[in-house]
mmCIF file of N, CA and C in Angstrom:
data_model
loop_
_atom_site.group_PDB
_atom_site.id
_atom_site.type_symbol
_atom_site.label_atom_id
_atom_site.label_comp_id
_atom_site.label_asym_id
_atom_site.label_seq_id
_atom_site.Cartn_x
_atom_site.Cartn_y
_atom_site.Cartn_z
ATOM 1 N N MET A 1 1.394 -12.259 125.306
ATOM 2 C CA MET A 1 2.521 -11.744 124.551
ATOM 3 C C MET A 1 3.811 -12.116 125.279
ATOM 4 N N ALA A 2 4.880 -12.256 124.512
ATOM 5 C CA ALA A 2 6.170 -12.595 125.112
ATOM 6 C C ALA A 2 7.278 -11.819 124.412
ATOM 7 N N LEU A 3 8.317 -11.542 125.173
ATOM 8 C CA LEU A 3 9.534 -10.937 124.629
ATOM 9 C C LEU A 3 10.584 -12.038 124.557
ATOM 10 N N HIS A 4 11.337 -12.093 123.465
ATOM 11 C CA HIS A 4 12.321 -13.151 123.258
ATOM 12 C C HIS A 4 13.694 -12.553 123.019
ATOM 13 N N TYR A 5 14.700 -13.152 123.638
ATOM 14 C CA TYR A 5 16.078 -12.696 123.489
ATOM 15 C C TYR A 5 17.005 -13.901 123.400
ATOM 16 N N ASN A 6 18.052 -13.769 122.610
ATOM 17 C CA ASN A 6 19.139 -14.735 122.581
ATOM 18 C C ASN A 6 20.368 -13.976 123.051
ATOM 19 N N ILE A 7 20.829 -14.269 124.260
ATOM 20 C CA ILE A 7 21.922 -13.536 124.882
ATOM 21 C C ILE A 7 23.215 -14.323 124.687
ATOM 22 N N VAL A 8 24.187 -13.705 124.042
ATOM 23 C CA VAL A 8 25.484 -14.332 123.812
ATOM 24 C C VAL A 8 26.516 -13.536 124.597
ATOM 25 N N GLY A 9 27.081 -14.147 125.620
ATOM 26 C CA GLY A 9 28.015 -13.462 126.503
ATOM 27 C C GLY A 9 29.222 -12.877 125.800
ATOM 28 N N ALA A 10 29.667 -13.520 124.723
ATOM 29 C CA ALA A 10 30.833 -13.015 124.001
ATOM 30 C C ALA A 10 30.529 -11.691 123.310
ATOM 31 N N SER A 11 29.259 -11.428 122.986
ATOM 32 C CA SER A 11 28.881 -10.179 122.323
ATOM 33 C C SER A 11 28.757 -9.042 123.327
ATOM 34 N N SER A 12 28.058 -9.318 124.412
ATOM 35 C CA SER A 12 27.852 -8.315 125.461
ATOM 36 C C SER A 12 27.441 -9.035 126.725
ATOM 37 N N SER A 13 28.118 -8.771 127.823
ATOM 38 C CA SER A 13 27.795 -9.498 129.045
ATOM 39 C C SER A 13 26.561 -8.939 129.746
ATOM 40 N N ILE A 14 26.240 -7.648 129.540
ATOM 41 C CA ILE A 14 25.035 -7.057 130.135
ATOM 42 C C ILE A 14 24.126 -6.593 129.006
ATOM 43 N N VAL A 15 22.859 -7.039 129.059
ATOM 44 C CA VAL A 15 21.891 -6.715 128.019
ATOM 45 C C VAL A 15 20.642 -6.133 128.660
ATOM 46 N N GLU A 16 20.164 -5.022 128.097
ATOM 47 C CA GLU A 16 18.915 -4.417 128.554
ATOM 48 C C GLU A 16 17.745 -5.216 127.973
ATOM 49 N N LEU A 17 16.897 -5.743 128.854
ATOM 50 C CA LEU A 17 15.716 -6.481 128.419
ATOM 51 C C LEU A 17 14.504 -5.561 128.297
ATOM 52 N N ILE A 18 14.330 -4.682 129.275
ATOM 53 C CA ILE A 18 13.247 -3.698 129.267
ATOM 54 C C ILE A 18 13.846 -2.375 129.730
ATOM 55 N N ALA A 19 13.677 -1.340 128.929
ATOM 56 C CA ALA A 19 14.286 -0.043 129.214
ATOM 57 C C ALA A 19 13.618 0.648 130.400
ATOM 58 N N PRO A 20 14.374 1.488 131.122
ATOM 59 C CA PRO A 20 13.754 2.302 132.174
ATOM 60 C C PRO A 20 12.649 3.179 131.562
ATOM 61 N N GLY A 21 11.573 3.341 132.302
ATOM 62 C CA GLY A 21 10.447 4.145 131.827
ATOM 63 C C GLY A 21 9.403 3.371 131.051
ATOM 64 N N VAL A 22 9.694 2.118 130.704
ATOM 65 C CA VAL A 22 8.731 1.281 129.981
ATOM 66 C C VAL A 22 7.996 0.414 130.995
ATOM 67 N N SER A 23 6.697 0.560 131.031
ATOM 68 C CA SER A 23 5.894 -0.201 131.991
ATOM 69 C C SER A 23 5.503 -1.544 131.382
ATOM 70 N N GLN A 24 5.865 -2.631 132.047
ATOM 71 C CA GLN A 24 5.512 -3.987 131.615
ATOM 72 C C GLN A 24 4.985 -4.767 132.806
ATOM 73 N N SER A 25 3.963 -5.532 132.590
ATOM 74 C CA SER A 25 3.472 -6.447 133.611
ATOM 75 C C SER A 25 4.048 -7.824 133.284
ATOM 76 N N ILE A 26 5.040 -8.240 134.054
ATOM 77 C CA ILE A 26 5.747 -9.496 133.779
ATOM 78 C C ILE A 26 5.099 -10.629 134.556
ATOM 79 N N LYS A 27 4.727 -11.695 133.845
ATOM 80 C CA LYS A 27 4.169 -12.895 134.480
ATOM 81 C C LYS A 27 5.253 -13.911 134.812
ATOM 82 N N SER A 28 6.244 -14.020 133.912
ATOM 83 C CA SER A 28 7.284 -15.029 134.112
ATOM 84 C C SER A 28 8.500 -14.690 133.252
ATOM 85 N N ILE A 29 9.633 -15.270 133.656
ATOM 86 C CA ILE A 29 10.856 -15.174 132.859
ATOM 87 C C ILE A 29 11.470 -16.576 132.820
ATOM 88 N N LEU A 30 11.752 -17.047 131.609
ATOM 89 C CA LEU A 30 12.359 -18.360 131.416
ATOM 90 C C LEU A 30 13.757 -18.168 130.835
ATOM 91 N N PHE A 31 14.760 -18.695 131.522
ATOM 92 C CA PHE A 31 16.150 -18.677 131.060
ATOM 93 C C PHE A 31 16.493 -20.090 130.608
ATOM 94 N N THR A 32 16.992 -20.259 129.401
ATOM 95 C CA THR A 32 17.383 -21.568 128.901
ATOM 96 C C THR A 32 18.847 -21.536 128.494
ATOM 97 N N ASN A 33 19.636 -22.393 129.121
ATOM 98 C CA ASN A 33 21.043 -22.540 128.763
ATOM 99 C C ASN A 33 21.094 -23.462 127.550
ATOM 100 N N VAL A 34 21.480 -22.930 126.406
ATOM 101 C CA VAL A 34 21.471 -23.722 125.175
ATOM 102 C C VAL A 34 22.796 -24.443 124.921
ATOM 103 N N HIS A 35 23.756 -24.260 125.814
ATOM 104 C CA HIS A 35 25.033 -24.970 125.671
ATOM 105 C C HIS A 35 24.835 -26.415 126.108
ATOM 106 N N ASP A 36 25.429 -27.361 125.371
ATOM 107 C CA ASP A 36 25.183 -28.776 125.686
ATOM 108 C C ASP A 36 26.126 -29.375 126.717
ATOM 109 N N THR A 37 27.165 -28.638 127.148
ATOM 110 C CA THR A 37 28.083 -29.218 128.141
ATOM 111 C C THR A 37 28.466 -28.287 129.284
ATOM 112 N N ALA A 38 28.228 -26.990 129.168
ATOM 113 C CA ALA A 38 28.720 -26.057 130.190
ATOM 114 C C ALA A 38 27.584 -25.311 130.879
ATOM 115 N N GLU A 39 27.782 -25.033 132.176
ATOM 116 C CA GLU A 39 26.825 -24.213 132.924
ATOM 117 C C GLU A 39 26.837 -22.785 132.390
ATOM 118 N N ALA A 40 25.722 -22.092 132.580
ATOM 119 C CA ALA A 40 25.653 -20.663 132.284
ATOM 120 C C ALA A 40 25.425 -19.935 133.600
ATOM 121 N N THR A 41 26.064 -18.795 133.754
ATOM 122 C CA THR A 41 25.896 -17.981 134.956
ATOM 123 C C THR A 41 25.013 -16.788 134.603
ATOM 124 N N VAL A 42 23.915 -16.626 135.366
ATOM 125 C CA VAL A 42 22.924 -15.600 135.055
ATOM 126 C C VAL A 42 22.704 -14.687 136.260
ATOM 127 N N THR A 43 22.709 -13.384 136.006
ATOM 128 C CA THR A 43 22.313 -12.382 136.991
ATOM 129 C C THR A 43 21.214 -11.545 136.350
ATOM 130 N N LEU A 44 20.105 -11.380 137.046
ATOM 131 C CA LEU A 44 18.982 -10.566 136.579
ATOM 132 C C LEU A 44 18.812 -9.433 137.579
ATOM 133 N N PHE A 45 18.758 -8.197 137.076
ATOM 134 C CA PHE A 45 18.653 -7.065 137.997
ATOM 135 C C PHE A 45 17.859 -5.928 137.383
ATOM 136 N N ILE A 46 17.414 -5.011 138.256
ATOM 137 C CA ILE A 46 16.784 -3.776 137.814
ATOM 138 C C ILE A 46 17.723 -2.627 138.153
ATOM 139 N N GLU A 47 17.683 -1.590 137.322
ATOM 140 C CA GLU A 47 18.543 -0.437 137.540
ATOM 141 C C GLU A 47 17.824 0.783 136.966
ATOM 142 N N ASP A 48 17.942 1.922 137.656
ATOM 143 C CA ASP A 48 17.155 3.082 137.239
ATOM 144 C C ASP A 48 17.828 3.985 136.223
ATOM 145 N N SER A 49 19.125 4.104 136.216
ATOM 146 C CA SER A 49 19.784 5.015 135.286
ATOM 147 C C SER A 49 21.222 4.574 135.059
ATOM 148 N N PRO A 50 21.425 3.490 134.327
ATOM 149 C CA PRO A 50 22.775 2.930 134.196
ATOM 150 C C PRO A 50 23.800 3.875 133.592
ATOM 151 N N SER A 51 23.398 4.761 132.705
ATOM 152 C CA SER A 51 24.367 5.637 132.057
ATOM 153 C C SER A 51 24.761 6.846 132.905
ATOM 154 N N SER A 52 24.047 7.076 134.014
ATOM 155 C CA SER A 52 24.315 8.265 134.829
ATOM 156 C C SER A 52 25.562 8.133 135.700
ATOM 157 N N GLY A 53 25.953 6.910 135.984
ATOM 158 C CA GLY A 53 27.079 6.704 136.886
ATOM 159 C C GLY A 53 26.698 6.751 138.349
ATOM 160 N N SER A 54 25.446 7.104 138.641
ATOM 161 C CA SER A 54 24.984 7.128 140.042
ATOM 162 C C SER A 54 23.603 6.483 140.150
ATOM 163 N N SER A 55 23.475 5.318 139.565
ATOM 164 C CA SER A 55 22.178 4.645 139.538
ATOM 165 C C SER A 55 21.996 3.726 140.749
ATOM 166 N N SER A 56 20.749 3.320 140.931
ATOM 167 C CA SER A 56 20.418 2.326 141.958
ATOM 168 C C SER A 56 20.198 0.995 141.257
ATOM 169 N N LYS A 57 20.868 -0.056 141.750
ATOM 170 C CA LYS A 57 20.810 -1.377 141.141
ATOM 171 C C LYS A 57 20.365 -2.382 142.198
ATOM 172 N N TYR A 58 19.402 -3.250 141.822
ATOM 173 C CA TYR A 58 18.891 -4.271 142.734
ATOM 174 C C TYR A 58 18.848 -5.608 142.006
ATOM 175 N N ASN A 59 19.490 -6.625 142.594
ATOM 176 C CA ASN A 59 19.522 -7.955 141.988
ATOM 177 C C ASN A 59 18.251 -8.724 142.305
ATOM 178 N N ILE A 60 17.705 -9.368 141.285
ATOM 179 C CA ILE A 60 16.578 -10.288 141.471
ATOM 180 C C ILE A 60 17.144 -11.691 141.681
ATOM 181 N N ILE A 61 18.053 -12.090 140.806
ATOM 182 C CA ILE A 61 18.877 -13.287 141.035
ATOM 183 C C ILE A 61 20.317 -12.879 140.741
ATOM 184 N N HIS A 62 21.265 -13.490 141.436
ATOM 185 C CA HIS A 62 22.658 -13.079 141.288
ATOM 186 C C HIS A 62 23.561 -14.284 141.100
ATOM 187 N N THR A 63 24.273 -14.330 140.018
ATOM 188 C CA THR A 63 25.224 -15.385 139.640
ATOM 189 C C THR A 63 24.679 -16.792 139.890
ATOM 190 N N VAL A 64 23.491 -17.026 139.371
ATOM 191 C CA VAL A 64 22.874 -18.349 139.477
ATOM 192 C C VAL A 64 23.385 -19.210 138.330
ATOM 193 N N ASN A 65 23.849 -20.411 138.651
ATOM 194 C CA ASN A 65 24.323 -21.339 137.630
ATOM 195 C C ASN A 65 23.157 -22.142 137.082
ATOM 196 N N VAL A 66 22.974 -22.073 135.769
ATOM 197 C CA VAL A 66 21.954 -22.861 135.080
ATOM 198 C C VAL A 66 22.688 -23.987 134.363
ATOM 199 N N PRO A 67 22.445 -25.240 134.753
ATOM 200 C CA PRO A 67 23.166 -26.359 134.133
ATOM 201 C C PRO A 67 22.947 -26.431 132.621
ATOM 202 N N SER A 68 23.855 -27.099 131.929
ATOM 203 C CA SER A 68 23.742 -27.240 130.478
ATOM 204 C C SER A 68 22.421 -27.911 130.104
ATOM 205 N N ASP A 69 21.870 -27.471 128.984
ATOM 206 C CA ASP A 69 20.628 -28.029 128.431
ATOM 207 C C ASP A 69 19.454 -28.001 129.408
ATOM 208 N N THR A 70 19.405 -27.011 130.294
ATOM 209 C CA THR A 70 18.274 -26.892 131.220
ATOM 210 C C THR A 70 17.757 -25.456 131.241
ATOM 211 N N SER A 71 16.631 -25.294 131.920
ATOM 212 C CA SER A 71 15.996 -23.978 132.018
ATOM 213 C C SER A 71 15.720 -23.632 133.466
ATOM 214 N N LEU A 72 15.613 -22.344 133.711
ATOM 215 C CA LEU A 72 15.239 -21.811 135.021
ATOM 216 C C LEU A 72 14.029 -20.921 134.806
ATOM 217 N N LEU A 73 12.947 -21.197 135.529
ATOM 218 C CA LEU A 73 11.712 -20.434 135.394
ATOM 219 C C LEU A 73 11.477 -19.607 136.647
ATOM 220 N N LEU A 74 11.308 -18.299 136.466
ATOM 221 C CA LEU A 74 10.878 -17.411 137.547
ATOM 222 C C LEU A 74 9.431 -17.055 137.237
ATOM 223 N N ASP A 75 8.516 -17.443 138.108
ATOM 224 C CA ASP A 75 7.102 -17.208 137.814
ATOM 225 C C ASP A 75 6.317 -16.658 139.006
ATOM 226 N N ASN A 76 6.999 -15.986 139.900
ATOM 227 C CA ASN A 76 6.345 -15.326 141.014
ATOM 228 C C ASN A 76 6.138 -13.864 140.624
ATOM 229 N N LYS A 77 4.893 -13.496 140.293
ATOM 230 C CA LYS A 77 4.611 -12.149 139.791
ATOM 231 C C LYS A 77 5.053 -11.058 140.755
ATOM 232 N N SER A 78 4.917 -11.283 142.044
ATOM 233 C CA SER A 78 5.298 -10.245 143.005
ATOM 234 C C SER A 78 6.810 -10.022 143.014
ATOM 235 N N MET A 79 7.584 -11.059 142.751
ATOM 236 C CA MET A 79 9.032 -10.929 142.693
ATOM 237 C C MET A 79 9.461 -10.176 141.423
ATOM 238 N N LEU A 80 8.649 -10.250 140.379
ATOM 239 C CA LEU A 80 8.999 -9.643 139.095
ATOM 240 C C LEU A 80 8.349 -8.284 138.880
ATOM 241 N N LYS A 81 7.717 -7.748 139.922
ATOM 242 C CA LYS A 81 7.067 -6.446 139.828
ATOM 243 C C LYS A 81 8.019 -5.366 140.324
ATOM 244 N N TYR A 82 8.158 -4.301 139.535
ATOM 245 C CA TYR A 82 9.029 -3.193 139.912
ATOM 246 C C TYR A 82 8.507 -1.905 139.288
ATOM 247 N N GLU A 83 8.940 -0.778 139.824
ATOM 248 C CA GLU A 83 8.515 0.529 139.323
ATOM 249 C C GLU A 83 9.071 0.773 137.921
ATOM 250 N N SER A 84 8.315 1.490 137.098
ATOM 251 C CA SER A 84 8.733 1.705 135.710
ATOM 252 C C SER A 84 9.957 2.611 135.574
ATOM 253 N N LYS A 85 10.382 3.271 136.650
ATOM 254 C CA LYS A 85 11.611 4.080 136.551
ATOM 255 C C LYS A 85 12.848 3.192 136.410
ATOM 256 N N TYR A 86 12.700 1.897 136.695
ATOM 257 C CA TYR A 86 13.798 0.937 136.564
ATOM 258 C C TYR A 86 13.711 0.213 135.228
ATOM 259 N N GLY A 87 14.861 -0.199 134.729
ATOM 260 C CA GLY A 87 14.932 -1.080 133.578
ATOM 261 C C GLY A 87 15.313 -2.467 134.056
ATOM 262 N N LEU A 88 15.049 -3.474 133.232
ATOM 263 C CA LEU A 88 15.379 -4.858 133.560
ATOM 264 C C LEU A 88 16.569 -5.288 132.714
ATOM 265 N N TYR A 89 17.573 -5.864 133.364
ATOM 266 C CA TYR A 89 18.830 -6.221 132.699
ATOM 267 C C TYR A 89 19.236 -7.646 133.057
ATOM 268 N N ILE A 90 19.990 -8.255 132.151
ATOM 269 C CA ILE A 90 20.559 -9.575 132.399
ATOM 270 C C ILE A 90 22.060 -9.490 132.154
ATOM 271 N N GLU A 91 22.802 -10.226 132.963
ATOM 272 C CA GLU A 91 24.236 -10.378 132.765
ATOM 273 C C GLU A 91 24.544 -11.866 132.722
ATOM 274 N N VAL A 92 25.301 -12.280 131.707
ATOM 275 C CA VAL A 92 25.694 -13.689 131.599
ATOM 276 C C VAL A 92 27.212 -13.760 131.490
ATOM 277 N N GLY A 93 27.737 -14.944 131.730
ATOM 278 C CA GLY A 93 29.178 -15.144 131.608
ATOM 279 C C GLY A 93 29.650 -14.951 130.180
ATOM 280 N N SER A 94 30.928 -14.662 130.011
ATOM 281 C CA SER A 94 31.474 -14.309 128.694
ATOM 282 C C SER A 94 31.422 -15.449 127.680
ATOM 283 N N THR A 95 31.312 -16.684 128.136
ATOM 284 C CA THR A 95 31.244 -17.820 127.209
ATOM 285 C C THR A 95 29.856 -18.456 127.169
ATOM 286 N N ASP A 96 28.865 -17.794 127.764
ATOM 287 C CA ASP A 96 27.520 -18.371 127.877
ATOM 288 C C ASP A 96 26.592 -17.907 126.761
ATOM 289 N N THR A 97 25.651 -18.773 126.406
ATOM 290 C CA THR A 97 24.568 -18.425 125.496
ATOM 291 C C THR A 97 23.269 -18.845 126.164
ATOM 292 N N VAL A 98 22.397 -17.856 126.380
ATOM 293 C CA VAL A 98 21.156 -18.090 127.116
ATOM 294 C C VAL A 98 19.994 -17.501 126.328
ATOM 295 N N ASP A 99 18.950 -18.293 126.128
ATOM 296 C CA ASP A 99 17.710 -17.790 125.553
ATOM 297 C C ASP A 99 16.834 -17.324 126.693
ATOM 298 N N VAL A 100 16.166 -16.180 126.496
ATOM 299 C CA VAL A 100 15.301 -15.602 127.525
ATOM 300 C C VAL A 100 13.928 -15.339 126.925
ATOM 301 N N MET A 101 12.892 -15.812 127.608
ATOM 302 C CA MET A 101 11.514 -15.517 127.220
ATOM 303 C C MET A 101 10.825 -14.851 128.403
ATOM 304 N N ILE A 102 10.306 -13.652 128.167
ATOM 305 C CA ILE A 102 9.592 -12.914 129.206
ATOM 306 C C ILE A 102 8.119 -12.947 128.860
ATOM 307 N N GLY A 103 7.332 -13.571 129.734
ATOM 308 C CA GLY A 103 5.887 -13.608 129.544
ATOM 309 C C GLY A 103 5.253 -12.354 130.137
ATOM 310 N N THR A 104 4.506 -11.616 129.308
ATOM 311 C CA THR A 104 3.869 -10.384 129.749
ATOM 312 C C THR A 104 2.348 -10.502 129.567
ATOM 313 N N ASN A 105 1.647 -9.583 130.206
ATOM 314 C CA ASN A 105 0.174 -9.547 130.026
ATOM 315 C C ASN A 105 -0.206 -8.740 128.831
#
């Protein structure tokens, strides 16, 4: 099974991919920059309670540039494993469009 997202930075720079409290076994995450000439900037992080104002946030990748018309694959299961009290979030630049596919078990 896979989760699919089309992230448009102009709509929202931070998008919840998996909500806190939802248990998912993630095998891989594929980020694809669909822009044909510009880099996309991607930050992937987990956070336990974003609306509380006192949450814990941990970056998995931080401001990584994905060149135009290319993809970035994260496929180390141990790096993508986290407690279900955290949610998974992505942040992209305001002019970026990134497709995200999360491979789950």
